Amino acid sequence: MVTKEENELLTKVGAGTPCGTLMRRYWHPIAASAELLKNPVKKIRILGEDLVLYKDRRGQLGLIGDRCLHRYMDLRFGIPEETGLRCPYHGWLYDATGRVLETPLEPVDSHIKDHVRLRAGRVEELGGLVWAYLGAEPAPLLPRWDLFAREDGFRQIVTHTLPCNWLQVMENRGDLGHGVYLHGRLFQYALERAGRLTDDPNARYNAAMRQQADRLRRGVHTRYRPIYNEYGFTKASLESDQSEDSPSWQMGMNPVLFPYILHSGHRERIRQVYQIGVPLDDTTTWHISYHCYNFPPGVDVPKQEVVPHAEVPLKDERGEYILDYVLGQDMVAWYGQGETTDRSQEHLGASDECLVAYRKLLREQIDLVMEGGEPTNVFRDPAANRRLEPPVPSQRELRGGFAGAAGGGQYYRANYHKASEGGWTYLDDDVERYAPDREVLLDLYRQAEEGAQRG
Ligand code: FES
Ligand SMILES: [Fe+2]
């Protein structure tokens, strides 16, 4: 049971708060690089702070306070110049450290600019994302997690802005069990209401509910446990009538990378994903679905100059929440718990074990930082940071033992490019339907299958 005070401690990320202090020890994605090609200036909110990200004419990034020090003009309207960002009102020019380089309407011997400075953060690009660091110096290295660092994948970035606290999103990362009802029964219900539900046995929601019916018939349930590692933990699952020797119990999957990245996918799968829930402020989370596809040899994968990005709305044109795809269901569960859910009112069960593990880890890390320590997943050795590989088991390792609650949908991604019984592609049941290169992806999956058939 979490008290109201503990709930505040775990959720609030503003400057000076315990969790905000912990969060300021990490790099945070704040934009897709592709966004800056459309507009080199972007207003940023991160950890409750308002800033402006810009790319100057030399191509260098800056992240500075969003209000001009002269008369508070919003610098989202700023003009990128050769060496910084110029306020459009009276022309003050700022560099990436927040220094005022010019006050062009003042007398040449004016010293105003020497006495003031804007807040500034560090900023770097990796894997098609722009990352910011706002904490104490010396800044740690920007972690090169493998999907960001690798050069060989075909990538797509789909983002959503959610009206809820980041921890609700993160707690879902520990929650393997939700797949049955949220991605099974609710999915069926959403399609039923739209007049689109079929009894397609290959549809993941039908498979998930078939498996659940079987569990209920056998009188068994799925057990879950966290397996801690140097990056956070993985989650293991097991049907209650299976042996604990099963690989699925001994070997966790879907690593949680503290503080807020989830890896999903097996090593040999075409698709691997990072789901990333960035705290913009206490009640807004930027969700990034970072998709990296590795198609087998022989598939003609186009070169990407820039990783494409799409920001997608939560509601349809009628103002209704979109529930007929997997991430849409996750998101409604996150903000459906309220802006910041009142954890003093909850009643946790055995199936919440991994969620509790995350809270414990978070609390430990907050305490560690408050005592002056360095939290987990802060990297300072460039050699160790070349490419960070989360512990992801291969499907072969897990074979025969997979007991994930959403199982049955396991092979469904291999069918992405095919038409379902309902007439839409299986890909459309997932967030990839919003991928900027949706058609390209379908074609690549088609090629992969043709290649496999040719052997
Ligand atoms: S308000 Fe920015 S230069 Fe005057
Ligand atoms: Fe989910």
Coordinates of C-alpha atoms and ligand atoms in Angstrom, one line a residue:
M1 CA 0.0 0.0 0.0
V2 CA 1.4 3.4 -1.0
T3 CA 0.6 6.4 1.1
K4 CA -0.3 9.7 -0.5
E5 CA 3.1 11.1 0.5
E6 CA 4.9 8.2 -1.0
N7 CA 2.8 8.6 -4.1
E8 CA 3.9 12.2 -4.5
L9 CA 7.5 11.2 -3.9
L10 CA 7.4 8.6 -6.6
T11 CA 5.6 10.6 -9.2
K12 CA 6.6 14.3 -9.1
V13 CA 9.5 15.3 -11.3
G14 CA 9.8 19.1 -11.0
A15 CA 13.1 20.7 -10.1
G16 CA 14.0 20.1 -6.4
T17 CA 11.7 17.2 -5.9
P18 CA 13.3 13.8 -5.0
C19 CA 12.2 12.0 -8.1
G20 CA 12.9 15.1 -10.2
T21 CA 16.4 15.1 -8.8
L22 CA 16.8 11.5 -9.7
M23 CA 15.4 12.1 -13.2
R24 CA 17.9 14.9 -13.8
R25 CA 20.7 12.4 -13.6
Y26 CA 19.6 11.0 -16.9
W27 CA 19.4 12.0 -20.5
H28 CA 15.9 12.4 -21.9
P29 CA 14.6 12.2 -25.5
I30 CA 12.9 15.6 -26.2
A31 CA 12.2 15.5 -29.9
A32 CA 12.7 13.5 -33.1
S33 CA 15.5 14.8 -35.2
A34 CA 13.1 14.7 -38.2
E35 CA 11.0 17.4 -36.5
L36 CA 13.9 19.9 -36.7
L37 CA 14.0 19.4 -40.4
K38 CA 10.5 20.7 -40.7
N39 CA 11.1 23.5 -38.2
P40 CA 14.5 24.2 -36.6
V41 CA 12.9 25.7 -33.4
K42 CA 10.7 23.6 -31.1
K43 CA 9.2 24.5 -27.7
I44 CA 10.1 21.8 -25.2
R45 CA 8.6 20.9 -21.9
I46 CA 10.7 18.4 -19.9
L47 CA 10.5 17.5 -16.2
G48 CA 8.3 20.5 -15.7
E49 CA 10.7 22.9 -17.3
D50 CA 10.0 25.1 -20.3
L51 CA 12.8 25.4 -22.9
V52 CA 13.4 25.9 -26.5
L53 CA 15.3 23.6 -28.7
Y54 CA 16.9 25.0 -31.9
K55 CA 19.4 24.1 -34.6
D56 CA 21.6 27.0 -35.6
R57 CA 22.7 27.6 -39.2
R58 CA 25.9 25.7 -38.6
G59 CA 23.8 22.7 -37.6
Q60 CA 24.5 22.9 -33.9
L61 CA 21.8 22.2 -31.4
G62 CA 20.9 24.4 -28.4
L63 CA 18.4 24.0 -25.6
I64 CA 17.8 27.2 -23.7
G65 CA 15.1 28.8 -21.5
D66 CA 12.0 29.7 -23.4
R67 CA 11.7 33.3 -22.3
C68 CA 13.8 36.2 -23.6
L69 CA 15.6 37.9 -20.7
H70 CA 14.8 41.3 -22.2
R71 CA 11.0 41.4 -22.0
Y72 CA 9.9 37.8 -21.7
M73 CA 9.2 37.1 -25.4
D74 CA 8.5 33.5 -26.1
L75 CA 11.6 32.2 -27.9
R76 CA 9.7 29.5 -29.7
F77 CA 9.3 32.4 -32.2
G78 CA 13.1 32.8 -32.3
I79 CA 15.2 33.0 -35.4
P80 CA 18.1 30.5 -35.8
E81 CA 21.2 32.4 -36.8
E82 CA 24.8 31.4 -37.5
T83 CA 25.8 31.1 -33.9
G84 CA 22.6 30.9 -31.9
L85 CA 19.0 31.8 -31.5
R86 CA 17.8 35.4 -31.9
C87 CA 14.8 36.8 -30.2
P88 CA 12.5 38.2 -32.9
Y89 CA 11.4 41.2 -30.8
H90 CA 14.5 43.3 -30.3
G91 CA 17.1 40.9 -31.6
W92 CA 18.9 39.7 -28.5
L93 CA 21.0 36.7 -29.6
Y94 CA 21.6 33.7 -27.4
D95 CA 24.2 30.9 -27.7
A96 CA 23.7 27.3 -26.7
T97 CA 25.0 27.9 -23.2
G98 CA 22.4 30.6 -22.6
R99 CA 24.8 33.5 -22.9
V100 CA 23.6 36.7 -24.5
L101 CA 25.9 37.4 -27.4
E102 CA 24.3 40.5 -28.8
T103 CA 21.8 43.2 -27.7
P104 CA 21.8 45.0 -31.0
L105 CA 19.5 47.9 -30.1
E106 CA 21.6 48.9 -27.1
P107 CA 24.5 51.3 -27.1
V108 CA 27.7 49.6 -28.1
D109 CA 29.2 50.0 -24.7
S110 CA 26.1 48.4 -23.0
H111 CA 27.0 45.7 -20.5
I112 CA 23.5 44.3 -19.9
K113 CA 24.4 41.1 -21.7
D114 CA 27.3 40.4 -19.4
H115 CA 25.1 40.2 -16.3
V116 CA 22.3 37.8 -17.4
R117 CA 22.2 34.3 -18.7
L118 CA 19.4 31.9 -19.7
R119 CA 19.0 28.4 -18.3
A120 CA 20.6 25.9 -20.7
G121 CA 20.7 22.2 -21.0
R122 CA 23.0 19.8 -22.8
V123 CA 21.7 18.3 -26.0
E124 CA 22.8 15.5 -28.3
E125 CA 21.4 13.4 -31.2
L126 CA 21.3 9.6 -31.3
G127 CA 19.3 7.2 -33.3
G128 CA 17.0 9.9 -34.8
L129 CA 16.1 11.4 -31.4
V130 CA 17.3 14.6 -29.8
W131 CA 18.3 14.0 -26.1
A132 CA 18.7 16.5 -23.3
Y133 CA 20.5 16.5 -20.0
L134 CA 19.5 19.1 -17.4
G135 CA 21.3 17.9 -14.3
A136 CA 24.4 18.5 -12.4
E137 CA 27.8 18.5 -14.1
P138 CA 29.8 16.6 -15.0
A139 CA 27.1 15.2 -17.3
P140 CA 27.2 11.4 -17.9
L141 CA 27.4 9.9 -21.4
L142 CA 24.3 9.6 -23.5
P143 CA 23.6 5.9 -23.2
R144 CA 24.0 4.0 -26.5
W145 CA 21.3 1.4 -26.0
D146 CA 21.5 -1.0 -28.9
L147 CA 18.5 0.0 -31.0
F148 CA 19.6 3.6 -30.9
A149 CA 23.3 2.9 -31.6
R150 CA 23.1 0.2 -34.3
E151 CA 23.5 1.2 -37.9
D152 CA 21.9 -1.7 -39.6
G153 CA 18.2 -1.4 -38.7
F154 CA 15.3 0.2 -40.5
R155 CA 13.6 2.5 -38.1
Q156 CA 10.3 4.3 -37.5
I157 CA 9.4 6.6 -34.6
V158 CA 5.7 7.1 -33.6
T159 CA 5.0 9.4 -30.6
H160 CA 1.9 10.3 -28.6
T161 CA 1.4 12.9 -25.9
L162 CA -0.5 11.5 -22.9
P163 CA -2.4 13.4 -20.2
C164 CA -1.1 11.4 -17.3
N165 CA 1.9 11.0 -15.0
W166 CA 4.9 9.0 -16.3
L167 CA 4.8 6.4 -13.5
Q168 CA 1.4 5.0 -14.8
V169 CA 3.1 4.4 -18.1
M170 CA 6.1 2.9 -16.5
E171 CA 4.1 0.6 -14.2
N172 CA 2.6 -0.9 -17.3
R173 CA 6.1 -2.1 -18.3
G174 CA 6.1 -4.4 -15.3
D175 CA 2.6 -5.6 -15.9
L176 CA 2.7 -8.6 -18.3
G177 CA -0.7 -9.8 -17.3
H178 CA -2.7 -7.0 -18.8
G179 CA -2.3 -8.5 -22.2
V180 CA -5.2 -10.8 -21.7
Y181 CA -8.0 -8.4 -21.0
L182 CA -6.6 -5.1 -22.3
H183 CA -5.3 -6.5 -25.6
G184 CA -7.7 -9.4 -25.8
R185 CA -11.2 -8.7 -24.4
L186 CA -11.1 -4.9 -24.8
F187 CA -9.8 -5.3 -28.3
Q188 CA -12.7 -7.6 -29.1
Y189 CA -15.2 -5.2 -27.6
A190 CA -13.8 -2.2 -29.5
L191 CA -14.1 -4.2 -32.8
E192 CA -17.6 -5.4 -31.8
R193 CA -18.8 -1.9 -31.2
A194 CA -17.4 -0.9 -34.6
G195 CA -19.1 -3.8 -36.2
R196 CA -15.8 -5.3 -37.2
L197 CA -15.2 -8.2 -34.9
T198 CA -14.6 -11.6 -36.6
D199 CA -13.8 -15.0 -35.2
D200 CA -10.5 -15.0 -37.0
P201 CA -8.4 -17.6 -35.1
N202 CA -5.2 -15.8 -36.1
A203 CA -6.2 -12.5 -34.6
R204 CA -4.2 -11.8 -31.5
Y205 CA -7.2 -10.8 -29.4
N206 CA -9.0 -14.1 -30.3
A207 CA -5.8 -16.1 -29.6
A208 CA -5.3 -14.3 -26.2
M209 CA -8.9 -15.0 -25.1
R210 CA -8.7 -18.6 -26.3
Q211 CA -5.6 -19.1 -24.2
Q212 CA -7.3 -17.5 -21.2
A213 CA -10.4 -19.7 -21.6
D214 CA -8.1 -22.7 -21.6
R215 CA -6.4 -21.4 -18.4
L216 CA -9.7 -21.0 -16.7
R217 CA -10.8 -24.4 -17.8
R218 CA -7.6 -26.0 -16.3
G219 CA -8.0 -23.9 -13.2
V220 CA -4.5 -22.3 -13.6
H221 CA -3.3 -18.8 -13.6
T222 CA -0.1 -17.1 -14.8
R223 CA 2.6 -16.3 -12.3
Y224 CA 5.1 -13.4 -12.7
R225 CA 8.4 -12.5 -11.1
P226 CA 11.1 -9.9 -11.7
I227 CA 14.6 -10.9 -12.4
Y228 CA 16.9 -8.1 -11.5
N229 CA 20.0 -7.2 -13.6
E230 CA 22.4 -4.4 -13.9
Y231 CA 20.0 -2.3 -16.0
G232 CA 16.8 -2.8 -14.2
F233 CA 15.0 -6.1 -14.5
T234 CA 13.3 -8.6 -16.8
K235 CA 10.0 -10.3 -16.3
A236 CA 9.5 -14.0 -16.0
S237 CA 6.2 -15.8 -16.3
L238 CA 4.9 -19.3 -15.8
E239 CA 1.6 -21.1 -15.9
S240 CA 0.8 -22.2 -12.3
D241 CA 0.8 -25.8 -13.3
Q242 CA 4.2 -25.7 -15.0
S243 CA 7.6 -26.5 -13.6
E244 CA 9.8 -23.7 -12.3
D245 CA 12.6 -25.2 -14.4
S246 CA 10.9 -23.9 -17.4
P247 CA 13.1 -21.4 -19.4
S248 CA 10.2 -18.8 -19.2
W249 CA 10.6 -18.8 -15.4
Q250 CA 14.4 -18.9 -15.3
M251 CA 14.9 -16.4 -18.1
G252 CA 13.1 -13.1 -18.0
M253 CA 12.0 -11.2 -21.1
N254 CA 11.1 -7.7 -22.1
P255 CA 13.8 -5.9 -20.1
V256 CA 13.0 -2.7 -18.2
L257 CA 15.8 -0.3 -18.6
F258 CA 15.7 2.1 -15.7
P259 CA 14.3 4.7 -15.5
Y260 CA 11.7 4.4 -18.3
I261 CA 12.6 2.3 -21.4
L262 CA 11.0 -1.1 -22.1
H263 CA 12.6 -3.4 -24.7
S264 CA 10.2 -5.7 -26.4
G265 CA 11.0 -8.4 -29.0
H266 CA 13.4 -11.3 -29.3
R267 CA 16.8 -11.1 -30.7
E268 CA 16.0 -13.0 -33.9
R269 CA 12.7 -11.2 -34.5
I270 CA 12.4 -8.7 -37.3
R271 CA 10.9 -6.2 -35.0
Q272 CA 12.4 -4.9 -31.8
V273 CA 10.9 -2.0 -30.0
Y274 CA 11.7 0.5 -27.3
Q275 CA 8.7 1.9 -25.6
I276 CA 9.8 5.1 -23.8
G277 CA 7.6 7.2 -21.5
V278 CA 9.3 10.6 -21.0
P279 CA 8.0 12.7 -18.1
L280 CA 7.3 16.2 -19.7
D281 CA 5.8 17.3 -16.4
D282 CA 3.8 15.8 -13.5
T283 CA 0.7 15.1 -15.6
T284 CA 2.0 14.8 -19.2
T285 CA 4.1 12.0 -20.7
W286 CA 5.6 11.8 -24.1
H287 CA 5.4 8.3 -25.3
I288 CA 7.8 7.1 -28.0
S289 CA 7.4 3.8 -29.9
Y290 CA 10.9 3.4 -31.3
H291 CA 10.7 0.6 -33.8
C292 CA 13.8 -1.0 -35.2
Y293 CA 13.4 -3.7 -37.9
N294 CA 16.1 -6.1 -39.1
F295 CA 15.0 -7.9 -42.2
P296 CA 16.8 -11.0 -43.3
P297 CA 19.4 -10.9 -46.1
G298 CA 17.9 -10.6 -49.5
V299 CA 15.2 -8.0 -48.5
D300 CA 15.8 -4.8 -50.2
V301 CA 15.7 -2.3 -47.3
P302 CA 15.8 1.3 -48.3
K303 CA 18.5 3.6 -46.8
Q304 CA 17.3 6.1 -44.3
E305 CA 18.8 9.6 -44.4
V306 CA 16.8 10.5 -41.3
V307 CA 14.6 8.3 -39.0
P308 CA 11.0 9.2 -39.9
H309 CA 8.7 10.4 -37.2
A310 CA 4.9 10.8 -36.7
E311 CA 3.1 12.3 -33.7
V312 CA -0.3 10.7 -33.5
P313 CA -3.5 11.9 -31.8
L314 CA -5.2 9.9 -29.1
K315 CA -8.7 10.5 -30.4
D316 CA -10.3 10.2 -33.8
E317 CA -12.1 12.9 -35.7
R318 CA -15.3 12.4 -33.7
G319 CA -13.4 13.0 -30.5
E320 CA -13.5 9.3 -29.4
Y321 CA -10.4 7.5 -28.0
I322 CA -8.9 5.2 -30.5
L323 CA -9.0 1.7 -29.1
D324 CA -8.7 -0.7 -32.1
Y325 CA -4.9 -1.1 -31.8
V326 CA -2.6 -2.4 -29.1
L327 CA -0.9 0.8 -28.0
G328 CA -4.2 2.7 -28.1
Q329 CA -5.5 0.2 -25.5
D330 CA -2.3 0.6 -23.4
M331 CA -2.6 4.4 -23.5
V332 CA -6.3 4.4 -22.4
A333 CA -5.3 2.2 -19.5
W334 CA -2.5 4.7 -18.5
Y335 CA -4.6 7.9 -18.6
G336 CA -7.7 6.0 -17.6
Q337 CA -6.1 5.7 -14.1
G338 CA -6.4 9.5 -13.8
E339 CA -3.8 12.3 -14.2
T340 CA -1.9 10.9 -11.2
T341 CA -3.5 7.8 -10.0
D342 CA -4.2 7.7 -6.2
R343 CA -2.1 4.6 -5.2
S344 CA -3.4 4.8 -1.7
Q345 CA -6.7 3.5 -3.1
E346 CA -5.4 0.4 -4.9
H347 CA -5.6 -3.3 -3.9
L348 CA -2.7 -5.1 -5.4
G349 CA -2.6 -8.9 -6.1
A350 CA -0.1 -11.5 -6.9
S351 CA -0.2 -10.5 -10.6
D352 CA 1.2 -7.1 -9.7
E353 CA 4.6 -8.5 -8.5
C354 CA 6.7 -6.9 -11.2
L355 CA 5.0 -3.5 -10.8
V356 CA 5.9 -3.6 -7.1
A357 CA 9.4 -4.5 -8.2
Y358 CA 9.6 -1.3 -10.3
R359 CA 8.3 0.9 -7.4
K360 CA 10.9 -0.6 -5.1
L361 CA 13.7 0.0 -7.6
L362 CA 12.5 3.6 -8.1
R363 CA 12.4 4.2 -4.4
E364 CA 15.9 2.8 -3.9
Q365 CA 17.3 4.9 -6.7
I366 CA 15.6 8.1 -5.3
D367 CA 17.1 7.3 -1.9
L368 CA 20.5 6.6 -3.4
V369 CA 20.6 10.0 -5.2
M370 CA 19.4 11.8 -2.1
E371 CA 22.3 10.3 -0.2
G372 CA 24.7 11.6 -2.8
G373 CA 25.1 8.3 -4.8
E374 CA 25.2 7.6 -8.5
P375 CA 22.0 5.9 -9.7
T376 CA 21.9 2.8 -12.0
N377 CA 22.3 3.2 -15.8
V378 CA 24.5 6.3 -15.6
F379 CA 27.4 5.7 -17.9
R380 CA 30.7 7.5 -17.8
D381 CA 33.1 5.1 -19.5
P382 CA 33.0 5.5 -23.3
A383 CA 34.4 2.0 -23.9
A384 CA 31.5 0.5 -21.9
N385 CA 29.0 2.8 -23.7
R386 CA 29.8 1.8 -27.3
R387 CA 26.7 -0.3 -27.6
L388 CA 24.7 -1.3 -24.6
E389 CA 22.9 -4.6 -25.1
P390 CA 20.0 -5.3 -22.8
P391 CA 19.6 -8.9 -21.8
V392 CA 17.1 -10.1 -24.4
P393 CA 16.6 -13.9 -24.7
S394 CA 16.3 -15.4 -28.0
Q395 CA 13.1 -17.2 -29.0
R396 CA 15.1 -20.4 -29.2
E397 CA 16.2 -20.0 -25.6
L398 CA 12.6 -19.6 -24.5
R399 CA 11.2 -22.2 -26.8
G400 CA 8.8 -24.6 -25.2
G401 CA 8.5 -22.4 -22.2
F402 CA 6.8 -19.3 -23.2
A403 CA 3.8 -18.6 -20.9
G404 CA 3.2 -14.9 -21.7
A405 CA -0.4 -14.0 -21.1
A406 CA -0.7 -12.5 -24.5
G407 CA 0.8 -15.6 -26.1
G408 CA -0.9 -16.9 -29.2
G409 CA -0.3 -13.5 -30.7
Q410 CA 3.3 -14.6 -30.8
Y411 CA 3.6 -15.3 -34.5
Y412 CA 1.1 -12.7 -35.5
R413 CA 3.8 -10.2 -36.4
A414 CA 5.1 -12.6 -39.0
N415 CA 1.6 -12.1 -40.6
Y416 CA 1.7 -8.3 -40.5
H417 CA 1.5 -7.9 -44.3
K418 CA -1.4 -10.3 -44.7
A419 CA -5.1 -9.5 -44.8
S420 CA -6.9 -10.5 -41.7
E421 CA -10.4 -12.1 -41.9
G422 CA -11.8 -8.6 -41.3
G423 CA -10.0 -7.4 -44.4
W424 CA -7.4 -5.1 -42.9
T425 CA -3.8 -6.1 -42.5
Y426 CA -2.7 -7.5 -39.2
L427 CA -0.2 -4.7 -39.0
D428 CA -3.2 -2.3 -38.6
D429 CA -3.9 -3.9 -35.2
D430 CA -0.6 -2.4 -34.0
V431 CA 1.0 1.0 -33.7
E432 CA 2.9 0.5 -37.0
R433 CA -0.3 1.5 -38.8
Y434 CA 0.9 5.0 -37.9
A435 CA 4.5 4.5 -39.0
P436 CA 5.5 7.1 -41.6
D437 CA 6.6 4.2 -43.8
R438 CA 3.7 1.9 -43.3
E439 CA 3.5 0.8 -46.9
V440 CA 7.3 0.3 -47.1
L441 CA 7.1 -1.9 -43.9
L442 CA 4.3 -4.0 -45.4
D443 CA 6.4 -4.6 -48.5
L444 CA 9.5 -5.5 -46.5
Y445 CA 7.5 -8.0 -44.5
R446 CA 6.2 -9.4 -47.8
Q447 CA 9.7 -9.7 -49.2
A448 CA 10.9 -11.4 -46.0
E449 CA 8.1 -14.0 -46.3
E450 CA 8.9 -14.7 -49.9
G451 CA 12.5 -15.1 -49.1
A452 CA 11.7 -17.6 -46.3
Q453 CA 9.5 -19.6 -48.7
R454 CA 12.2 -19.7 -51.3
G455 CA 14.4 -21.0 -48.4
Ligands
FES1 S1 11.9 40.7 -25.8 FE1 13.5 39.6 -26.6 S2 14.8 41.1 -27.4 FE2 13.2 42.2 -26.5
FE2 FE 0.1 -3.5 -23.4

